Coordinates of C-alpha atoms in Angstrom, one line a residue:
M1 CA 26.1 105.5 100.4
S2 CA 29.8 107.5 100.7
R3 CA 32.7 106.9 102.7
I4 CA 33.9 109.7 104.6
F5 CA 36.7 110.8 106.3
I6 CA 36.6 114.0 109.0
T7 CA 39.1 115.2 110.9
G8 CA 38.7 117.1 114.2
S9 CA 35.4 115.2 114.7
T10 CA 35.3 114.7 118.9
D11 CA 33.1 117.8 119.1
G12 CA 31.9 121.2 117.7
L13 CA 31.6 121.4 114.1
G14 CA 33.1 117.8 113.1
F15 CA 31.3 116.1 115.7
A16 CA 27.8 117.8 113.9
A17 CA 28.7 116.5 110.5
A18 CA 29.8 113.4 111.6
R19 CA 26.3 112.7 113.3
T20 CA 24.8 114.1 110.3
L21 CA 26.1 112.3 107.8
I22 CA 26.0 108.8 110.1
R23 CA 22.1 109.4 110.4
E24 CA 21.9 110.1 106.7
G25 CA 23.3 106.6 106.5
H26 CA 26.8 107.1 105.3
E27 CA 30.2 105.6 106.5
V28 CA 32.2 108.0 108.6
A29 CA 35.8 107.7 109.6
R30 CA 37.3 110.0 112.4
S31 CA 40.3 111.1 113.9
R32 CA 41.1 112.3 117.4
E33 CA 44.0 113.2 119.4
R34 CA 44.1 110.3 121.7
A35 CA 42.1 107.0 122.8
A36 CA 40.5 108.0 125.3
A37 CA 38.8 111.3 123.4
I38 CA 35.6 109.5 122.7
S39 CA 32.6 110.8 121.6
G40 CA 28.5 109.8 121.0
T41 CA 29.5 108.7 117.2
S42 CA 32.4 106.6 117.8
S43 CA 30.4 103.4 117.9
A44 CA 28.6 104.0 114.9
A45 CA 32.0 105.3 113.0
F46 CA 33.1 102.4 110.6
G47 CA 36.8 103.6 111.7
L48 CA 38.5 105.5 114.0
V49 CA 42.1 107.2 113.3
I50 CA 44.6 108.1 116.3
G51 CA 47.1 111.0 116.0
D52 CA 48.0 114.3 117.1
L53 CA 47.7 116.9 114.0
A54 CA 50.6 119.2 115.4
S55 CA 53.1 116.5 114.9
A56 CA 54.2 115.4 110.7
E57 CA 55.0 112.1 112.0
Q58 CA 51.6 111.4 113.6
T59 CA 49.8 113.2 110.9
R60 CA 51.8 110.4 108.8
S61 CA 50.5 107.5 111.1
I62 CA 47.2 109.1 110.6
A63 CA 47.2 109.0 106.9
E64 CA 48.3 105.5 107.0
Q65 CA 45.8 104.2 109.1
L66 CA 43.2 105.9 107.0
N67 CA 44.7 104.5 103.5
A68 CA 44.5 100.8 105.4
I69 CA 41.2 101.0 105.9
G70 CA 40.6 102.0 102.2
R71 CA 39.9 104.8 99.8
M72 CA 37.3 107.5 101.2
D73 CA 34.9 109.2 98.9
A74 CA 35.2 112.8 100.4
V75 CA 37.5 114.2 103.4
I76 CA 36.7 117.1 105.3
H77 CA 39.7 119.0 106.6
N78 CA 37.5 120.5 109.7
A79 CA 40.3 120.1 112.5
G80 CA 41.6 123.6 113.5
I81 CA 42.7 125.5 116.5
Y82 CA 41.9 129.3 117.3
L83 CA 43.6 132.0 119.0
E84 CA 46.7 130.4 120.7
R85 CA 48.5 132.7 123.1
S86 CA 52.1 131.9 122.0
R87 CA 53.6 130.6 119.0
G88 CA 54.1 127.4 120.5
E89 CA 56.5 124.8 119.0
T90 CA 55.7 121.4 117.3
P91 CA 57.9 118.8 117.4
E92 CA 59.1 119.5 113.7
G93 CA 59.9 123.2 115.1
H94 CA 56.3 124.9 113.6
A95 CA 54.6 127.5 114.8
K96 CA 51.6 125.4 116.3
T97 CA 48.6 127.3 114.3
L98 CA 50.1 126.8 110.9
A99 CA 51.1 123.2 111.8
V100 CA 47.4 122.0 112.9
N101 CA 45.4 124.8 110.4
T102 CA 47.7 124.5 107.3
L103 CA 50.4 122.0 107.2
A104 CA 48.5 119.0 108.6
P105 CA 45.7 119.2 106.1
Y106 CA 48.7 120.1 103.4
L107 CA 50.0 116.4 104.5
L108 CA 47.3 114.4 104.9
T109 CA 46.2 115.7 101.5
A110 CA 49.4 114.5 99.6
W111 CA 49.4 111.0 102.0
I112 CA 45.4 110.1 101.9
T113 CA 45.0 108.0 98.8
R114 CA 43.0 110.7 96.8
P115 CA 39.4 111.1 97.2
H116 CA 36.7 112.1 95.1
R117 CA 36.0 115.2 97.0
L118 CA 37.9 117.6 99.1
I119 CA 36.5 120.2 101.7
Y120 CA 38.8 122.7 103.6
L121 CA 37.3 124.5 106.8
T122 CA 38.5 128.3 106.1
S123 CA 37.4 131.5 107.7
G124 CA 35.9 134.7 107.1
M125 CA 39.1 136.0 109.0
H126 CA 40.8 134.5 105.7
R127 CA 40.2 138.1 104.6
S128 CA 42.8 139.6 106.5
G129 CA 45.5 137.4 106.1
G130 CA 47.8 139.6 103.6
S131 CA 49.5 138.2 100.5
T132 CA 53.0 138.0 102.1
L133 CA 55.1 134.6 102.5
D134 CA 58.1 136.0 103.8
D135 CA 57.6 134.6 107.5
I136 CA 54.5 132.5 107.4
D137 CA 55.8 130.2 110.4
W138 CA 56.4 133.0 112.5
K139 CA 60.2 132.9 113.3
K140 CA 61.1 136.3 113.1
R141 CA 57.6 138.7 113.4
P142 CA 56.5 139.0 117.3
W143 CA 53.6 136.8 117.7
S144 CA 50.2 137.7 117.0
A145 CA 47.6 135.1 117.5
S146 CA 44.4 136.4 115.7
Q147 CA 47.0 137.4 112.5
A148 CA 48.4 133.8 112.7
Y149 CA 45.0 132.5 112.5
S150 CA 43.8 134.6 109.6
E151 CA 47.1 133.6 107.8
S152 CA 46.4 129.9 108.4
K153 CA 42.9 130.1 107.2
L154 CA 43.6 132.3 104.0
Y155 CA 46.4 129.8 103.3
I156 CA 44.0 126.9 103.5
A157 CA 41.4 128.6 101.2
T158 CA 44.5 129.2 98.9
L159 CA 45.1 125.3 98.9
A160 CA 41.3 124.5 98.4
A161 CA 41.8 126.6 95.1
A162 CA 45.1 125.3 94.1
I163 CA 44.2 121.7 94.5
A164 CA 40.9 122.7 92.1
R165 CA 42.9 124.1 89.5
R166 CA 46.0 121.3 89.6
W167 CA 43.6 118.3 90.0
P168 CA 40.6 118.5 87.9
D169 CA 39.5 114.7 88.4
V170 CA 39.0 116.3 92.4
L171 CA 35.8 118.6 93.7
S172 CA 37.8 120.8 95.7
N173 CA 36.2 123.4 97.8
A174 CA 36.9 125.5 100.7
V175 CA 33.9 126.2 103.6
D176 CA 33.2 129.3 105.5
P177 CA 31.3 127.5 108.7
G178 CA 30.7 131.4 109.9
W179 CA 31.1 132.1 113.7
V180 CA 29.1 129.6 115.3
P181 CA 28.5 128.7 119.1
T182 CA 31.2 125.8 119.7
K183 CA 34.1 125.6 121.9
M184 CA 36.3 127.2 119.2
G185 CA 33.9 129.8 118.4
G186 CA 32.6 130.2 122.3
A187 CA 28.8 130.2 123.2
G188 CA 27.9 134.0 122.4
A189 CA 29.2 133.4 119.0
P190 CA 26.0 134.7 116.4
D191 CA 26.2 132.4 113.2
D192 CA 23.9 129.1 112.8
L193 CA 25.7 125.9 114.1
E194 CA 23.4 124.1 111.7
M195 CA 24.1 125.7 108.5
G196 CA 27.6 125.4 109.8
H197 CA 28.2 122.1 109.1
L198 CA 25.2 121.0 107.0
T199 CA 27.5 122.8 103.9
Q200 CA 30.4 120.7 104.1
T201 CA 28.4 117.6 104.5
W202 CA 26.2 118.4 101.5
L203 CA 29.5 119.0 99.5
A204 CA 31.0 116.1 100.7
T205 CA 27.5 113.4 99.6
S206 CA 25.5 115.4 97.6
A207 CA 24.8 114.3 93.6
D208 CA 23.0 117.9 93.1
G209 CA 24.6 119.9 90.8
A210 CA 25.0 122.6 92.5
A211 CA 27.4 120.8 94.8
K212 CA 29.6 118.9 92.2
V213 CA 31.3 121.9 91.7
S214 CA 34.9 122.6 92.3
G215 CA 37.3 125.5 93.4
G216 CA 34.4 127.3 95.4
Y217 CA 34.3 129.7 98.6
W218 CA 31.1 128.7 100.7
Y219 CA 29.2 130.2 103.4
H220 CA 25.8 128.2 104.4
R221 CA 25.3 126.8 101.0
Q222 CA 26.3 129.6 98.9
Q223 CA 29.1 130.6 96.7
L224 CA 30.9 134.0 97.7
E225 CA 34.0 135.8 96.6
A226 CA 36.9 134.6 98.6
A227 CA 40.4 136.8 99.0
A228 CA 41.8 137.7 95.9
E229 CA 45.0 136.1 96.8
A230 CA 42.8 132.5 97.2
N231 CA 42.5 132.5 93.3
D232 CA 45.4 134.4 92.2
V233 CA 47.5 131.5 90.6
G234 CA 50.7 133.2 91.1
F235 CA 50.0 133.3 95.0
Q236 CA 49.1 129.7 95.0
E237 CA 52.1 128.1 93.1
A238 CA 54.3 130.6 95.4
L239 CA 52.3 129.1 98.7
V240 CA 52.6 125.3 97.5
E241 CA 56.1 125.9 97.1
K242 CA 56.2 127.4 100.8
L243 CA 54.5 124.7 101.9
A244 CA 56.7 121.9 100.1
G245 CA 59.8 123.4 101.5
L246 CA 58.5 123.7 104.9
T247 CA 57.7 119.8 105.3
G248 CA 59.9 118.5 102.6
V249 CA 56.6 116.6 100.9
R250 CA 55.6 118.1 97.6
L251 CA 52.1 117.7 96.3
F252 CA 52.1 118.6 93.0
E253 CA 54.5 117.1 90.6
A254 CA 56.4 120.6 89.6
A255 CA 55.5 124.1 90.5
G256 CA 53.9 126.2 87.4
K257 CA 52.6 122.7 86.2
G258 CA 49.3 120.9 85.9

């Protein structure tokens, strides 16, 4: 039996993953934005933490609440937002898409007691992310919801690969769940919801040799090639430096080492 923490598990893929893991006998801790957002698996979860991932302060609180529960065997960074109509602004002044999709998992990775396995949800749209890091917080460019989302998912796939390289004692992987029929994806999404969440639960818990790898980009339990930037060491290092500068939190000891 494993202990797994899942962010954003009140509906959609996160809810399906939590339900599957609980049915398999694992202990699941879950995050939700507010206490009122209770879903059907809440009573079965062994830990519930509250906080808004758009806020760095509340993200820190989520990490502290989880650390008080105890070390997790795996963390599934599932929470995300899709096409925001405007840049928005978090309490720290960041674009909301960047904050929820990239900065929050980066900060949680830094603040949560290091688990054995890390799974980050990305998207096939990461391939449109581009290789420039000049204005990742959208302070100068005209807002593009689709481009901001694509970039945030490239960054999270890159972070997963960087962690796999820097922390050889941790299994770190990125998962593209596909375009599935959730509240985010819409009822007409063509991909399989079941396969959309079973890849991350498999990577989080399976003893199969095929699941005990690191640095992979996965789609429906198959390893695919991610965008070239995600596996480019120079891009990885530049990104983690950029994220450290934006958050004031350094994930790795020093750039270019480890």
